[in-house]
Amino acid sequence: MGTQNYNNHRKFYPPHHFIYLPLLFIAELFGIYKTFVDTENQLLWLLFSVVIFLILYLALMLRQHYALGLQNRLVRLEFKQRYFELFNKRSDEVEEKLKFGQIAALRFAYDEEFKELLYKALKENISGDQIKKSIKKWKPDHHRI
């Protein structure tokens, strides 16, 4: 992978994002179409569409819920560790003042910019997206799913 930056920092899981979900989406559209076209089996196609929709919904929500919940906890833990290493004190008070998006965005900044952007986040309440766009030298995170 090339140099990571704001424009390419998101990561996709191809089998899930580009095969499984599109196939479910196509099956859902097909079921809805057949519900209106095949009046003889309309109830069957409606049931098919409802089942596919529920599978699609669960596939999206469960994957995101478990993976992101765990990763968010790790991002917070990394923030606490990094804050302690840089300032030699606990981050509890600081962490309470920040939104998760700000904490997550700060991990892409190297130490010098981290301090500066943390100060801006606390004083000016800049968003996580603004923090990411402000980073001059991007510290990549190739491990987030």
PDB file of N, CA, C and O in Angstrom, residues 108-139:
ATOM      1  N   PHE A 108      -3.887   9.551  13.775  1.00  0.00           N
ATOM      2  CA  PHE A 108      -3.193   9.679  12.493  1.00  0.00           C
ATOM      3  C   PHE A 108      -2.089  10.736  12.522  1.00  0.00           C
ATOM      4  O   PHE A 108      -1.384  10.916  11.539  1.00  0.00           O
ATOM      5  N   ALA A 109      -1.953  11.445  13.637  1.00  0.00           N
ATOM      6  CA  ALA A 109      -0.939  12.510  13.740  1.00  0.00           C
ATOM      7  C   ALA A 109       0.277  12.006  14.508  1.00  0.00           C
ATOM      8  O   ALA A 109       0.150  11.298  15.508  1.00  0.00           O
ATOM      9  N   TYR A 110       1.448  12.393  14.030  1.00  0.00           N
ATOM     10  CA  TYR A 110       2.666  12.106  14.776  1.00  0.00           C
ATOM     11  C   TYR A 110       2.700  12.986  16.024  1.00  0.00           C
ATOM     12  O   TYR A 110       1.942  13.948  16.150  1.00  0.00           O
ATOM     13  N   ASP A 111       3.578  12.686  16.956  1.00  0.00           N
ATOM     14  CA  ASP A 111       3.590  13.294  18.280  1.00  0.00           C
ATOM     15  C   ASP A 111       3.555  14.821  18.274  1.00  0.00           C
ATOM     16  O   ASP A 111       2.801  15.419  19.039  1.00  0.00           O
ATOM     17  N   GLU A 112       4.360  15.469  17.429  1.00  0.00           N
ATOM     18  CA  GLU A 112       4.403  16.933  17.419  1.00  0.00           C
ATOM     19  C   GLU A 112       3.033  17.505  17.035  1.00  0.00           C
ATOM     20  O   GLU A 112       2.515  18.407  17.686  1.00  0.00           O
ATOM     21  N   GLU A 113       2.464  16.966  15.971  1.00  0.00           N
ATOM     22  CA  GLU A 113       1.152  17.444  15.537  1.00  0.00           C
ATOM     23  C   GLU A 113       0.053  16.992  16.495  1.00  0.00           C
ATOM     24  O   GLU A 113      -0.949  17.677  16.654  1.00  0.00           O
ATOM     25  N   PHE A 114       0.239  15.837  17.114  1.00  0.00           N
ATOM     26  CA  PHE A 114      -0.738  15.329  18.077  1.00  0.00           C
ATOM     27  C   PHE A 114      -0.986  16.366  19.169  1.00  0.00           C
ATOM     28  O   PHE A 114      -2.126  16.685  19.490  1.00  0.00           O
ATOM     29  N   LYS A 115       0.084  16.887  19.733  1.00  0.00           N
ATOM     30  CA  LYS A 115      -0.043  17.873  20.808  1.00  0.00           C
ATOM     31  C   LYS A 115      -0.771  19.120  20.321  1.00  0.00           C
ATOM     32  O   LYS A 115      -1.681  19.618  20.993  1.00  0.00           O
ATOM     33  N   GLU A 116      -0.381  19.610  19.163  1.00  0.00           N
ATOM     34  CA  GLU A 116      -0.985  20.821  18.601  1.00  0.00           C
ATOM     35  C   GLU A 116      -2.469  20.606  18.286  1.00  0.00           C
ATOM     36  O   GLU A 116      -3.314  21.428  18.633  1.00  0.00           O
ATOM     37  N   LEU A 117      -2.779  19.474  17.664  1.00  0.00           N
ATOM     38  CA  LEU A 117      -4.172  19.197  17.294  1.00  0.00           C
ATOM     39  C   LEU A 117      -5.031  18.868  18.510  1.00  0.00           C
ATOM     40  O   LEU A 117      -6.221  19.191  18.539  1.00  0.00           O
ATOM     41  N   LEU A 118      -4.442  18.240  19.508  1.00  0.00           N
ATOM     42  CA  LEU A 118      -5.171  17.986  20.747  1.00  0.00           C
ATOM     43  C   LEU A 118      -5.559  19.310  21.395  1.00  0.00           C
ATOM     44  O   LEU A 118      -6.698  19.489  21.837  1.00  0.00           O
ATOM     45  N   TYR A 119      -4.626  20.239  21.429  1.00  0.00           N
ATOM     46  CA  TYR A 119      -4.906  21.564  21.992  1.00  0.00           C
ATOM     47  C   TYR A 119      -6.040  22.241  21.215  1.00  0.00           C
ATOM     48  O   TYR A 119      -6.965  22.791  21.811  1.00  0.00           O
ATOM     49  N   LYS A 120      -5.992  22.169  19.883  1.00  0.00           N
ATOM     50  CA  LYS A 120      -7.052  22.773  19.064  1.00  0.00           C
ATOM     51  C   LYS A 120      -8.400  22.097  19.301  1.00  0.00           C
ATOM     52  O   LYS A 120      -9.433  22.751  19.358  1.00  0.00           O
ATOM     53  N   ALA A 121      -8.370  20.768  19.437  1.00  0.00           N
ATOM     54  CA  ALA A 121      -9.608  20.028  19.677  1.00  0.00           C
ATOM     55  C   ALA A 121     -10.236  20.433  21.007  1.00  0.00           C
ATOM     56  O   ALA A 121     -11.451  20.573  21.116  1.00  0.00           O
ATOM     57  N   LEU A 122      -9.389  20.644  22.004  1.00  0.00           N
ATOM     58  CA  LEU A 122      -9.894  21.028  23.323  1.00  0.00           C
ATOM     59  C   LEU A 122     -10.347  22.487  23.362  1.00  0.00           C
ATOM     60  O   LEU A 122     -11.371  22.804  23.965  1.00  0.00           O
ATOM     61  N   LYS A 123      -9.590  23.369  22.746  1.00  0.00           N
ATOM     62  CA  LYS A 123      -9.885  24.810  22.820  1.00  0.00           C
ATOM     63  C   LYS A 123     -10.912  25.265  21.787  1.00  0.00           C
ATOM     64  O   LYS A 123     -11.770  26.082  22.083  1.00  0.00           O
ATOM     65  N   GLU A 124     -10.803  24.733  20.567  1.00  0.00           N
ATOM     66  CA  GLU A 124     -11.680  25.193  19.483  1.00  0.00           C
ATOM     67  C   GLU A 124     -12.766  24.184  19.117  1.00  0.00           C
ATOM     68  O   GLU A 124     -13.600  24.445  18.259  1.00  0.00           O
ATOM     69  N   ASN A 125     -12.700  23.005  19.746  1.00  0.00           N
ATOM     70  CA  ASN A 125     -13.672  21.935  19.507  1.00  0.00           C
ATOM     71  C   ASN A 125     -13.781  21.576  18.023  1.00  0.00           C
ATOM     72  O   ASN A 125     -14.879  21.409  17.494  1.00  0.00           O
ATOM     73  N   ILE A 126     -12.627  21.467  17.341  1.00  0.00           N
ATOM     74  CA  ILE A 126     -12.661  21.080  15.933  1.00  0.00           C
ATOM     75  C   ILE A 126     -13.077  19.612  15.818  1.00  0.00           C
ATOM     76  O   ILE A 126     -12.802  18.800  16.708  1.00  0.00           O
ATOM     77  N   SER A 127     -13.742  19.265  14.739  1.00  0.00           N
ATOM     78  CA  SER A 127     -14.259  17.909  14.551  1.00  0.00           C
ATOM     79  C   SER A 127     -13.143  16.940  14.188  1.00  0.00           C
ATOM     80  O   SER A 127     -12.037  17.347  13.818  1.00  0.00           O
ATOM     81  N   GLY A 128     -13.461  15.666  14.258  1.00  0.00           N
ATOM     82  CA  GLY A 128     -12.501  14.649  13.865  1.00  0.00           C
ATOM     83  C   GLY A 128     -12.102  14.800  12.405  1.00  0.00           C
ATOM     84  O   GLY A 128     -10.933  14.629  12.050  1.00  0.00           O
ATOM     85  N   ASP A 129     -13.047  15.120  11.559  1.00  0.00           N
ATOM     86  CA  ASP A 129     -12.752  15.319  10.139  1.00  0.00           C
ATOM     87  C   ASP A 129     -11.824  16.514   9.944  1.00  0.00           C
ATOM     88  O   ASP A 129     -10.891  16.454   9.136  1.00  0.00           O
ATOM     89  N   GLN A 130     -12.052  17.580  10.687  1.00  0.00           N
ATOM     90  CA  GLN A 130     -11.167  18.755  10.597  1.00  0.00           C
ATOM     91  C   GLN A 130      -9.762  18.414  11.095  1.00  0.00           C
ATOM     92  O   GLN A 130      -8.778  18.904  10.550  1.00  0.00           O
ATOM     93  N   ILE A 131      -9.684  17.583  12.125  1.00  0.00           N
ATOM     94  CA  ILE A 131      -8.382  17.147  12.637  1.00  0.00           C
ATOM     95  C   ILE A 131      -7.644  16.388  11.541  1.00  0.00           C
ATOM     96  O   ILE A 131      -6.479  16.660  11.250  1.00  0.00           O
ATOM     97  N   LYS A 132      -8.330  15.432  10.912  1.00  0.00           N
ATOM     98  CA  LYS A 132      -7.700  14.640   9.850  1.00  0.00           C
ATOM     99  C   LYS A 132      -7.211  15.530   8.709  1.00  0.00           C
ATOM    100  O   LYS A 132      -6.119  15.337   8.191  1.00  0.00           O
ATOM    101  N   LYS A 133      -8.024  16.491   8.320  1.00  0.00           N
ATOM    102  CA  LYS A 133      -7.645  17.381   7.217  1.00  0.00           C
ATOM    103  C   LYS A 133      -6.497  18.305   7.596  1.00  0.00           C
ATOM    104  O   LYS A 133      -5.790  18.799   6.720  1.00  0.00           O
ATOM    105  N   SER A 134      -6.286  18.534   8.887  1.00  0.00           N
ATOM    106  CA  SER A 134      -5.217  19.421   9.358  1.00  0.00           C
ATOM    107  C   SER A 134      -3.864  18.732   9.465  1.00  0.00           C
ATOM    108  O   SER A 134      -2.843  19.397   9.598  1.00  0.00           O
ATOM    109  N   ILE A 135      -3.857  17.419   9.418  1.00  0.00           N
ATOM    110  CA  ILE A 135      -2.606  16.677   9.590  1.00  0.00           C
ATOM    111  C   ILE A 135      -1.718  16.888   8.367  1.00  0.00           C
ATOM    112  O   ILE A 135      -2.129  16.657   7.237  1.00  0.00           O
ATOM    113  N   LYS A 136      -0.498  17.318   8.626  1.00  0.00           N
ATOM    114  CA  LYS A 136       0.458  17.578   7.544  1.00  0.00           C
ATOM    115  C   LYS A 136       1.234  16.309   7.177  1.00  0.00           C
ATOM    116  O   LYS A 136       1.442  16.014   6.016  1.00  0.00           O
ATOM    117  N   LYS A 137       1.660  15.565   8.189  1.00  0.00           N
ATOM    118  CA  LYS A 137       2.375  14.313   7.958  1.00  0.00           C
ATOM    119  C   LYS A 137       1.548  13.185   8.570  1.00  0.00           C
ATOM    120  O   LYS A 137       1.433  13.070   9.783  1.00  0.00           O
ATOM    121  N   TRP A 138       0.941  12.390   7.706  1.00  0.00           N
ATOM    122  CA  TRP A 138      -0.013  11.365   8.097  1.00  0.00           C
ATOM    123  C   TRP A 138       0.697  10.152   8.683  1.00  0.00           C
ATOM    124  O   TRP A 138       1.589   9.579   8.057  1.00  0.00           O
ATOM    125  N   LYS A 139       0.273   9.729   9.886  1.00  0.00           N
ATOM    126  CA  LYS A 139       0.786   8.509  10.514  1.00  0.00           C
ATOM    127  C   LYS A 139      -0.213   7.392  10.171  1.00  0.00           C
ATOM    128  O   LYS A 139      -1.321   7.391  10.679  1.00  0.00           O
TER     129      LYS A 139
END
